Coordinates of N, CA, C and O in Angstrom, one line a residue:
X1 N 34.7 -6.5 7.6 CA 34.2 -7.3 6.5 C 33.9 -8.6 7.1 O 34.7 -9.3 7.8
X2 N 32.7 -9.1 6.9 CA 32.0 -9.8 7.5 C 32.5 -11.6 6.7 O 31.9 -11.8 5.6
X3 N 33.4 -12.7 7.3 CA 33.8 -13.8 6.4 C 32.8 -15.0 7.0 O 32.5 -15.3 8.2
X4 N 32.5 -15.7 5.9 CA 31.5 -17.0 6.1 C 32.5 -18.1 5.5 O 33.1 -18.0 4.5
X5 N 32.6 -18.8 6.2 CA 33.3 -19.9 6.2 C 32.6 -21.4 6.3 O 32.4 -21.9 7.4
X6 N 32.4 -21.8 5.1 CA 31.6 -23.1 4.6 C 32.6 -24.0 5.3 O 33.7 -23.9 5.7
X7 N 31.5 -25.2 5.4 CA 32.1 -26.5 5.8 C 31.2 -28.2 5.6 O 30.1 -28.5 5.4
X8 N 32.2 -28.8 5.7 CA 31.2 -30.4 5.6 C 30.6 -30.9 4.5 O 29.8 -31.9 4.5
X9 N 31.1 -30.2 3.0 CA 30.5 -30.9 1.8 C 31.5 -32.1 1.7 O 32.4 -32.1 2.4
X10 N 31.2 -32.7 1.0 CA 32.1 -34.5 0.5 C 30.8 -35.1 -0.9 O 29.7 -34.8 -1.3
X11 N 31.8 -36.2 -1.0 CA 31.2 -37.2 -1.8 C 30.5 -38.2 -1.5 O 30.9 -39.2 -1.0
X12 N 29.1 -37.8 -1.7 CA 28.3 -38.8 -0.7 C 27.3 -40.1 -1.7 O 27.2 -39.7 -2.9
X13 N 26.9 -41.1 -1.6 CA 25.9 -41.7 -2.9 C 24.4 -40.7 -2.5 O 24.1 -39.9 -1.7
X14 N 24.0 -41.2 -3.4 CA 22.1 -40.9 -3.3 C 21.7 -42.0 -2.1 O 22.0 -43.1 -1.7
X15 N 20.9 -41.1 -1.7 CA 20.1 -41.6 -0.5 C 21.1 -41.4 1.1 O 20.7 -41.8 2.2
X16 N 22.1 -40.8 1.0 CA 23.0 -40.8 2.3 C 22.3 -39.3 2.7 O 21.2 -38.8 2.3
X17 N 23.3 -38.9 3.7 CA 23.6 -37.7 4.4 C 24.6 -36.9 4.7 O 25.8 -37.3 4.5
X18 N 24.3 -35.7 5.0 CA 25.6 -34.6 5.2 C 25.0 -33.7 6.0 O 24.0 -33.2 5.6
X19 N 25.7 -33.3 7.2 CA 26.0 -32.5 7.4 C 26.4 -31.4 7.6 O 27.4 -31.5 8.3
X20 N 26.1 -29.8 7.1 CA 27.4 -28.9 6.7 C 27.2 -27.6 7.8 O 26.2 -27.1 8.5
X21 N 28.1 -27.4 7.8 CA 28.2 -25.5 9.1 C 28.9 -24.5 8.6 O 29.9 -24.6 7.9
X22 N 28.5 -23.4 8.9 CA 28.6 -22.3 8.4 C 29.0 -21.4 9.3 O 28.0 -21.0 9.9
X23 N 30.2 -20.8 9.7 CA 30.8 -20.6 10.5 C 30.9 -19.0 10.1 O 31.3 -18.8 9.0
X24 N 30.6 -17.6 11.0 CA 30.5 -16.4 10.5 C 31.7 -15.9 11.6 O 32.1 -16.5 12.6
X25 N 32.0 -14.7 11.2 CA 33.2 -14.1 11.3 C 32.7 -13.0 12.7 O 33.5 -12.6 13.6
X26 N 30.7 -12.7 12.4 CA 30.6 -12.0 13.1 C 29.6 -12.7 14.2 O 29.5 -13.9 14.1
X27 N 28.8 -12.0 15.0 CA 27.5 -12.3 16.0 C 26.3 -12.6 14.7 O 26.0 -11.8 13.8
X28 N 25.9 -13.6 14.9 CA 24.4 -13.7 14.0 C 23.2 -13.6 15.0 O 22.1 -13.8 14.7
X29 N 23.6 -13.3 16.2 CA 22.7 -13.2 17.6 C 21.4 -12.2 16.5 O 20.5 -12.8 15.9
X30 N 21.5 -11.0 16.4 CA 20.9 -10.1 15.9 C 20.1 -10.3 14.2 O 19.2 -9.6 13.9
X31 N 20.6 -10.9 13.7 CA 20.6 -11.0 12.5 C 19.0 -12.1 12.1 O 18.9 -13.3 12.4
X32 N 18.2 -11.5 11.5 CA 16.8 -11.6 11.4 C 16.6 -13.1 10.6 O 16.1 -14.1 11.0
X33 N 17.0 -13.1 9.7 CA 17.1 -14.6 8.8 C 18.4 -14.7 7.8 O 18.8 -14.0 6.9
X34 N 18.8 -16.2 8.4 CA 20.1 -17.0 7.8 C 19.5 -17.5 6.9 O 18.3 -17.5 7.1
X35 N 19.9 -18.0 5.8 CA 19.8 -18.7 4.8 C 21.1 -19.7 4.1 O 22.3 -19.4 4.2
X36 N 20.8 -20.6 3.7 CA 21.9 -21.7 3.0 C 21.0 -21.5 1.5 O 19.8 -21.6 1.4
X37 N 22.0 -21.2 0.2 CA 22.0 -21.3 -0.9 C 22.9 -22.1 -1.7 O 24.0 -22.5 -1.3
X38 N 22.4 -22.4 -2.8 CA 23.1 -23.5 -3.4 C 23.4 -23.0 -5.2 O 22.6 -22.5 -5.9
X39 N 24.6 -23.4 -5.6 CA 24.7 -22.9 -6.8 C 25.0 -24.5 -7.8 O 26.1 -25.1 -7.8
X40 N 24.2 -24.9 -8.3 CA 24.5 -26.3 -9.3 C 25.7 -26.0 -10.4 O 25.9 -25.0 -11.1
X41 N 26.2 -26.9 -10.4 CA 27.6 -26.7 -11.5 C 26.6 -26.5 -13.0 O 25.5 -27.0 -13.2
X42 N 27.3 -25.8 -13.8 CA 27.1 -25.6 -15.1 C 27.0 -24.2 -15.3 O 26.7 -23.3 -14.5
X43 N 27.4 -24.3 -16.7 CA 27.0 -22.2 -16.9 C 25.7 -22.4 -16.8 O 25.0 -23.4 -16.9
X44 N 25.3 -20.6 -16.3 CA 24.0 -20.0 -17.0 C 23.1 -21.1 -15.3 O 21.9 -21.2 -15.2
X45 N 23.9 -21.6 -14.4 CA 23.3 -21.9 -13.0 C 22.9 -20.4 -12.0 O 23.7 -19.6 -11.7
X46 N 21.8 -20.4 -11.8 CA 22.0 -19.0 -10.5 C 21.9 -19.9 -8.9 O 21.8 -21.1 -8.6
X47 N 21.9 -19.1 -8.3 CA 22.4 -19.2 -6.8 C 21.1 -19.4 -6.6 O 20.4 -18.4 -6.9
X48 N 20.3 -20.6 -5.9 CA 19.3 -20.5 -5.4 C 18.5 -20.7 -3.9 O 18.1 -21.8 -3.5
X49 N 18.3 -19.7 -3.3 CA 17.8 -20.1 -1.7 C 17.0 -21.6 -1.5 O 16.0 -22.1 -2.1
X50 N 18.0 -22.2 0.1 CA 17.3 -23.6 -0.2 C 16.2 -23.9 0.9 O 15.1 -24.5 0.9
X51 N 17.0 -23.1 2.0 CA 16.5 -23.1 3.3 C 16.9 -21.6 4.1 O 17.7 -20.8 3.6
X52 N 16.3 -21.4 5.2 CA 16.0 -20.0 5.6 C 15.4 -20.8 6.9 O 14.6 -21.7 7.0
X53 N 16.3 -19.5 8.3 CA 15.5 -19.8 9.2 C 15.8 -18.1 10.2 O 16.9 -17.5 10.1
X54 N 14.6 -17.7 11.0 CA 14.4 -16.1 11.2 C 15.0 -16.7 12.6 O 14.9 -17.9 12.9
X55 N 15.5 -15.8 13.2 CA 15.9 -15.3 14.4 C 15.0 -16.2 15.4 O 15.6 -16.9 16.3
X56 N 13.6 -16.3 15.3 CA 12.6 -16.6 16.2 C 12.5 -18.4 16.3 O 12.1 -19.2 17.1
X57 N 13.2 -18.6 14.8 CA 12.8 -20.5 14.9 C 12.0 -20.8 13.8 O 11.5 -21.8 13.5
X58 N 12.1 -20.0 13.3 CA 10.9 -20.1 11.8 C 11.3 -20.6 11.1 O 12.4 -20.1 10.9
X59 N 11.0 -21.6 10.2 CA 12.1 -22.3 9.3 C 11.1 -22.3 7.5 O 9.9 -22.1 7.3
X60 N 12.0 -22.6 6.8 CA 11.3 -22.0 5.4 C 11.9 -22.8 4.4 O 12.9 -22.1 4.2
X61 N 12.0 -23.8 3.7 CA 12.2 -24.6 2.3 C 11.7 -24.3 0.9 O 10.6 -24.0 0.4
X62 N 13.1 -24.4 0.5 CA 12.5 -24.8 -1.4 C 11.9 -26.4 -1.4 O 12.1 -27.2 -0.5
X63 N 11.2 -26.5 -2.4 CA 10.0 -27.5 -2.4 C 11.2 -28.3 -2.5 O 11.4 -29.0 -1.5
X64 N 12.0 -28.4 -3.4 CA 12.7 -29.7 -3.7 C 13.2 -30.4 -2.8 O 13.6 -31.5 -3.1
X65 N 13.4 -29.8 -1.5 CA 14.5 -30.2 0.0 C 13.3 -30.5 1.2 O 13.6 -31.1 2.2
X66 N 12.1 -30.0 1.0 CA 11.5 -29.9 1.8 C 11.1 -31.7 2.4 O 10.7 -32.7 1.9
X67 N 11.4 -31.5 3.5 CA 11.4 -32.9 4.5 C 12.7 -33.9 4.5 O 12.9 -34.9 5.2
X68 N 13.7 -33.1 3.1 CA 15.0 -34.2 3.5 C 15.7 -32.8 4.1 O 16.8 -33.4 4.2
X69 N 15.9 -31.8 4.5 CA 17.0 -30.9 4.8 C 16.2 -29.8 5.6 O 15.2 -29.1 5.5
X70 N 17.4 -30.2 6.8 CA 16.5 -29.0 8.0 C 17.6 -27.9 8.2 O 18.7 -28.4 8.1
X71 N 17.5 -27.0 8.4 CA 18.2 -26.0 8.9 C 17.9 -25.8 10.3 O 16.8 -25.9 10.9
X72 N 19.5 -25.4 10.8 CA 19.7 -24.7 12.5 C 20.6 -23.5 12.3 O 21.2 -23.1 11.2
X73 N 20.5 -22.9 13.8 CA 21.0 -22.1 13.8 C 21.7 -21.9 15.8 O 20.9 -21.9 16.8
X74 N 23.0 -21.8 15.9 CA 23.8 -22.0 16.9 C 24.0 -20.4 17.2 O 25.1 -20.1 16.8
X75 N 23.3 -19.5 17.7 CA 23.6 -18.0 17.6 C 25.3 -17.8 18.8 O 26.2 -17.0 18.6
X76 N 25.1 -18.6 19.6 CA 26.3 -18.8 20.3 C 27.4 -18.9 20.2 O 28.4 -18.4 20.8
X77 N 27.2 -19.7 18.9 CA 29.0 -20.3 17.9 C 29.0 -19.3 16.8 O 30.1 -19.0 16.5
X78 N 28.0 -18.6 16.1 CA 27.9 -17.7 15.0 C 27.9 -18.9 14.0 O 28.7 -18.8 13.1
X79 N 27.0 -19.9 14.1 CA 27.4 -21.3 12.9 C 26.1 -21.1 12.7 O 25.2 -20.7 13.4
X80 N 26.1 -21.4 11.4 CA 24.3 -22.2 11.0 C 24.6 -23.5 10.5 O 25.8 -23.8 10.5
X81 N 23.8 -24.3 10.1 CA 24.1 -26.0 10.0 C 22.8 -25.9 8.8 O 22.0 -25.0 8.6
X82 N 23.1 -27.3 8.1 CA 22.3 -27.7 7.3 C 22.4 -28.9 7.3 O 23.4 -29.4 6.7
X83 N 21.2 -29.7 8.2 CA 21.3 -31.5 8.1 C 20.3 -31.9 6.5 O 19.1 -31.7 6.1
X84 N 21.2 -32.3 6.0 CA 20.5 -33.1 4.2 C 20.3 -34.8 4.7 O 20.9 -35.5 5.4
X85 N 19.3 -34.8 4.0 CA 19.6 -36.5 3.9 C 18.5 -36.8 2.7 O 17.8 -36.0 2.0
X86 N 18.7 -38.5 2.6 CA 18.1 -39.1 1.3 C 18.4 -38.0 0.0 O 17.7 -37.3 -0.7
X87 N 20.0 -38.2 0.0 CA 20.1 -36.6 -1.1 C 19.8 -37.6 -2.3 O 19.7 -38.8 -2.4
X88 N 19.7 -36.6 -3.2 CA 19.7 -37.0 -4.5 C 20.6 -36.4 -5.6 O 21.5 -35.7 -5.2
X89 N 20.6 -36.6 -6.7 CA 21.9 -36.4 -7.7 C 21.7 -34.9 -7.5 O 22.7 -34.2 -7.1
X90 N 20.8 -34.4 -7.7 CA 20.3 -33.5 -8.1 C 20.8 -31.8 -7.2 O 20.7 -30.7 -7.6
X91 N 21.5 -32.6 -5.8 CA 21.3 -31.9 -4.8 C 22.7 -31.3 -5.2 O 23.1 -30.2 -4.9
X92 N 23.6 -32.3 -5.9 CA 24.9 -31.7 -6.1 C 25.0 -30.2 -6.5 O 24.4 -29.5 -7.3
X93 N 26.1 -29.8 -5.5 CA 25.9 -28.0 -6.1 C 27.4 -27.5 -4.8 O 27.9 -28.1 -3.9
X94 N 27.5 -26.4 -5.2 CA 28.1 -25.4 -4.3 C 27.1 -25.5 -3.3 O 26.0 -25.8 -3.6
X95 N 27.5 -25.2 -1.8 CA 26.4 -24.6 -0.7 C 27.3 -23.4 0.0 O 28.5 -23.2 0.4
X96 N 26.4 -22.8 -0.1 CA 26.8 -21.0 0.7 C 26.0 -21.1 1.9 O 25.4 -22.1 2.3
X97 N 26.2 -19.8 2.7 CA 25.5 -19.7 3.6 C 25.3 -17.7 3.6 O 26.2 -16.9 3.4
X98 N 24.3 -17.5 3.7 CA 24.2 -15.8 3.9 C 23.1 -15.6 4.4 O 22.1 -16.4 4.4
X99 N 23.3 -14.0 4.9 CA 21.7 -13.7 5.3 C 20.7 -14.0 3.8 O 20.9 -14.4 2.6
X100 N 19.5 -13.6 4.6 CA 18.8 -13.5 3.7 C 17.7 -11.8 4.0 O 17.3 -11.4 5.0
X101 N 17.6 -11.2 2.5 CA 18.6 -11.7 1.6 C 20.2 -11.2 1.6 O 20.5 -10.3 2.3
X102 N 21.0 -11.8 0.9 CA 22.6 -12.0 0.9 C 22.9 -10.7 0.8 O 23.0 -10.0 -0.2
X103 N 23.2 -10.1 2.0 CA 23.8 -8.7 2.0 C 25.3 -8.9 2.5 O 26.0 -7.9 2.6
X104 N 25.9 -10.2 2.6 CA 27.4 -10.1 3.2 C 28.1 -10.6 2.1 O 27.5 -11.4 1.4
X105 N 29.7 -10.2 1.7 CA 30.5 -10.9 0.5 C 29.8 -13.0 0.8 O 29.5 -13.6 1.8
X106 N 30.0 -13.3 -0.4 CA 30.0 -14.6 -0.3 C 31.0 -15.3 0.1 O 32.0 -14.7 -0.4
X107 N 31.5 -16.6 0.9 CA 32.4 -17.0 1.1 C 32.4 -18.3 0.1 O 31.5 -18.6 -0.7
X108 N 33.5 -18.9 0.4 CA 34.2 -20.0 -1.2 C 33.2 -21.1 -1.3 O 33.3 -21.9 -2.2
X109 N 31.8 -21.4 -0.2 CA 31.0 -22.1 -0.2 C 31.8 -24.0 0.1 O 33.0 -24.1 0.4
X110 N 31.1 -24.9 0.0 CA 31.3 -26.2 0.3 C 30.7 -26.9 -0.5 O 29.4 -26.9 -0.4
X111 N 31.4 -28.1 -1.7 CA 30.9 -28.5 -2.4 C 30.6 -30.0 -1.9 O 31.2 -30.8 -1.2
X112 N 29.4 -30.1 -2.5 CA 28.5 -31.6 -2.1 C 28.3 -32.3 -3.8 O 27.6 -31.9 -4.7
X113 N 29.2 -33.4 -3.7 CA 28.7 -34.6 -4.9 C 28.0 -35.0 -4.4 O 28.3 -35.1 -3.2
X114 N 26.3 -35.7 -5.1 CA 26.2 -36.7 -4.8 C 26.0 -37.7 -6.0 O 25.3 -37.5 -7.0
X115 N 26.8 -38.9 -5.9 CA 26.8 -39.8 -6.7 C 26.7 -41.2 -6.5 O 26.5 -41.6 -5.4
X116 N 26.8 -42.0 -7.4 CA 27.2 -43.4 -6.9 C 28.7 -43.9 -7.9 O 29.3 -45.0 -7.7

């Protein structure tokens, strides 16, 4: 059973930075496209893909992140990373990490305030 192990959320204001890692249990050497998803607090929230990057270097954004949050990928360490910055309230949420799409159990994710 394959464990993802979030890391690096905190309480950050608007307009800061974070960065978070995603630490897998197994080789992601092989593994075609990672993804980081995010779940916003409230009922009736779904899980939404934020960022995505393929094996090759390809990288892929939801509109809302696109140019503050880059995704990497360490196939070495089995980590994926997600550098955020200029966050906004908005960005507050759970952060996961899985393939894409999410074929592995989810792990307890890493939560990110952002507030002031």
């Amino acid at each position: 059973q394959v464990q993802l192990v979030e890391s690096g959320g905190d309480l950050v204001q608007p307009g800061g930075s974070l960065r978070l890692s995603c630490a897998a249990s197994v080789s992601i050497f092989g593994i075609n496209v990672m993804g980081w998803y995010r779940q916003a607090p409230g009922n009736g929230k779904q899980r939404e893909l934020v960022a995505r990057m393929t094996r090759g270097g390809s990288t892929s954004y939801e509109d809302s992140v696109k140019g503050r949050f880059t995704i990497s990928r360490d196939n070495a360490k089995n980590t994926v990373y997600l550098q955020m910055s200029s966050l906004k309230a908005e960005d507050t949420a759970v952060y996961y990490c899985n393939k894409d799409p999410p074929e592995w159990d989810w792990g307890k994710g890493t939560l990110v305030t952002v507030s002031s």
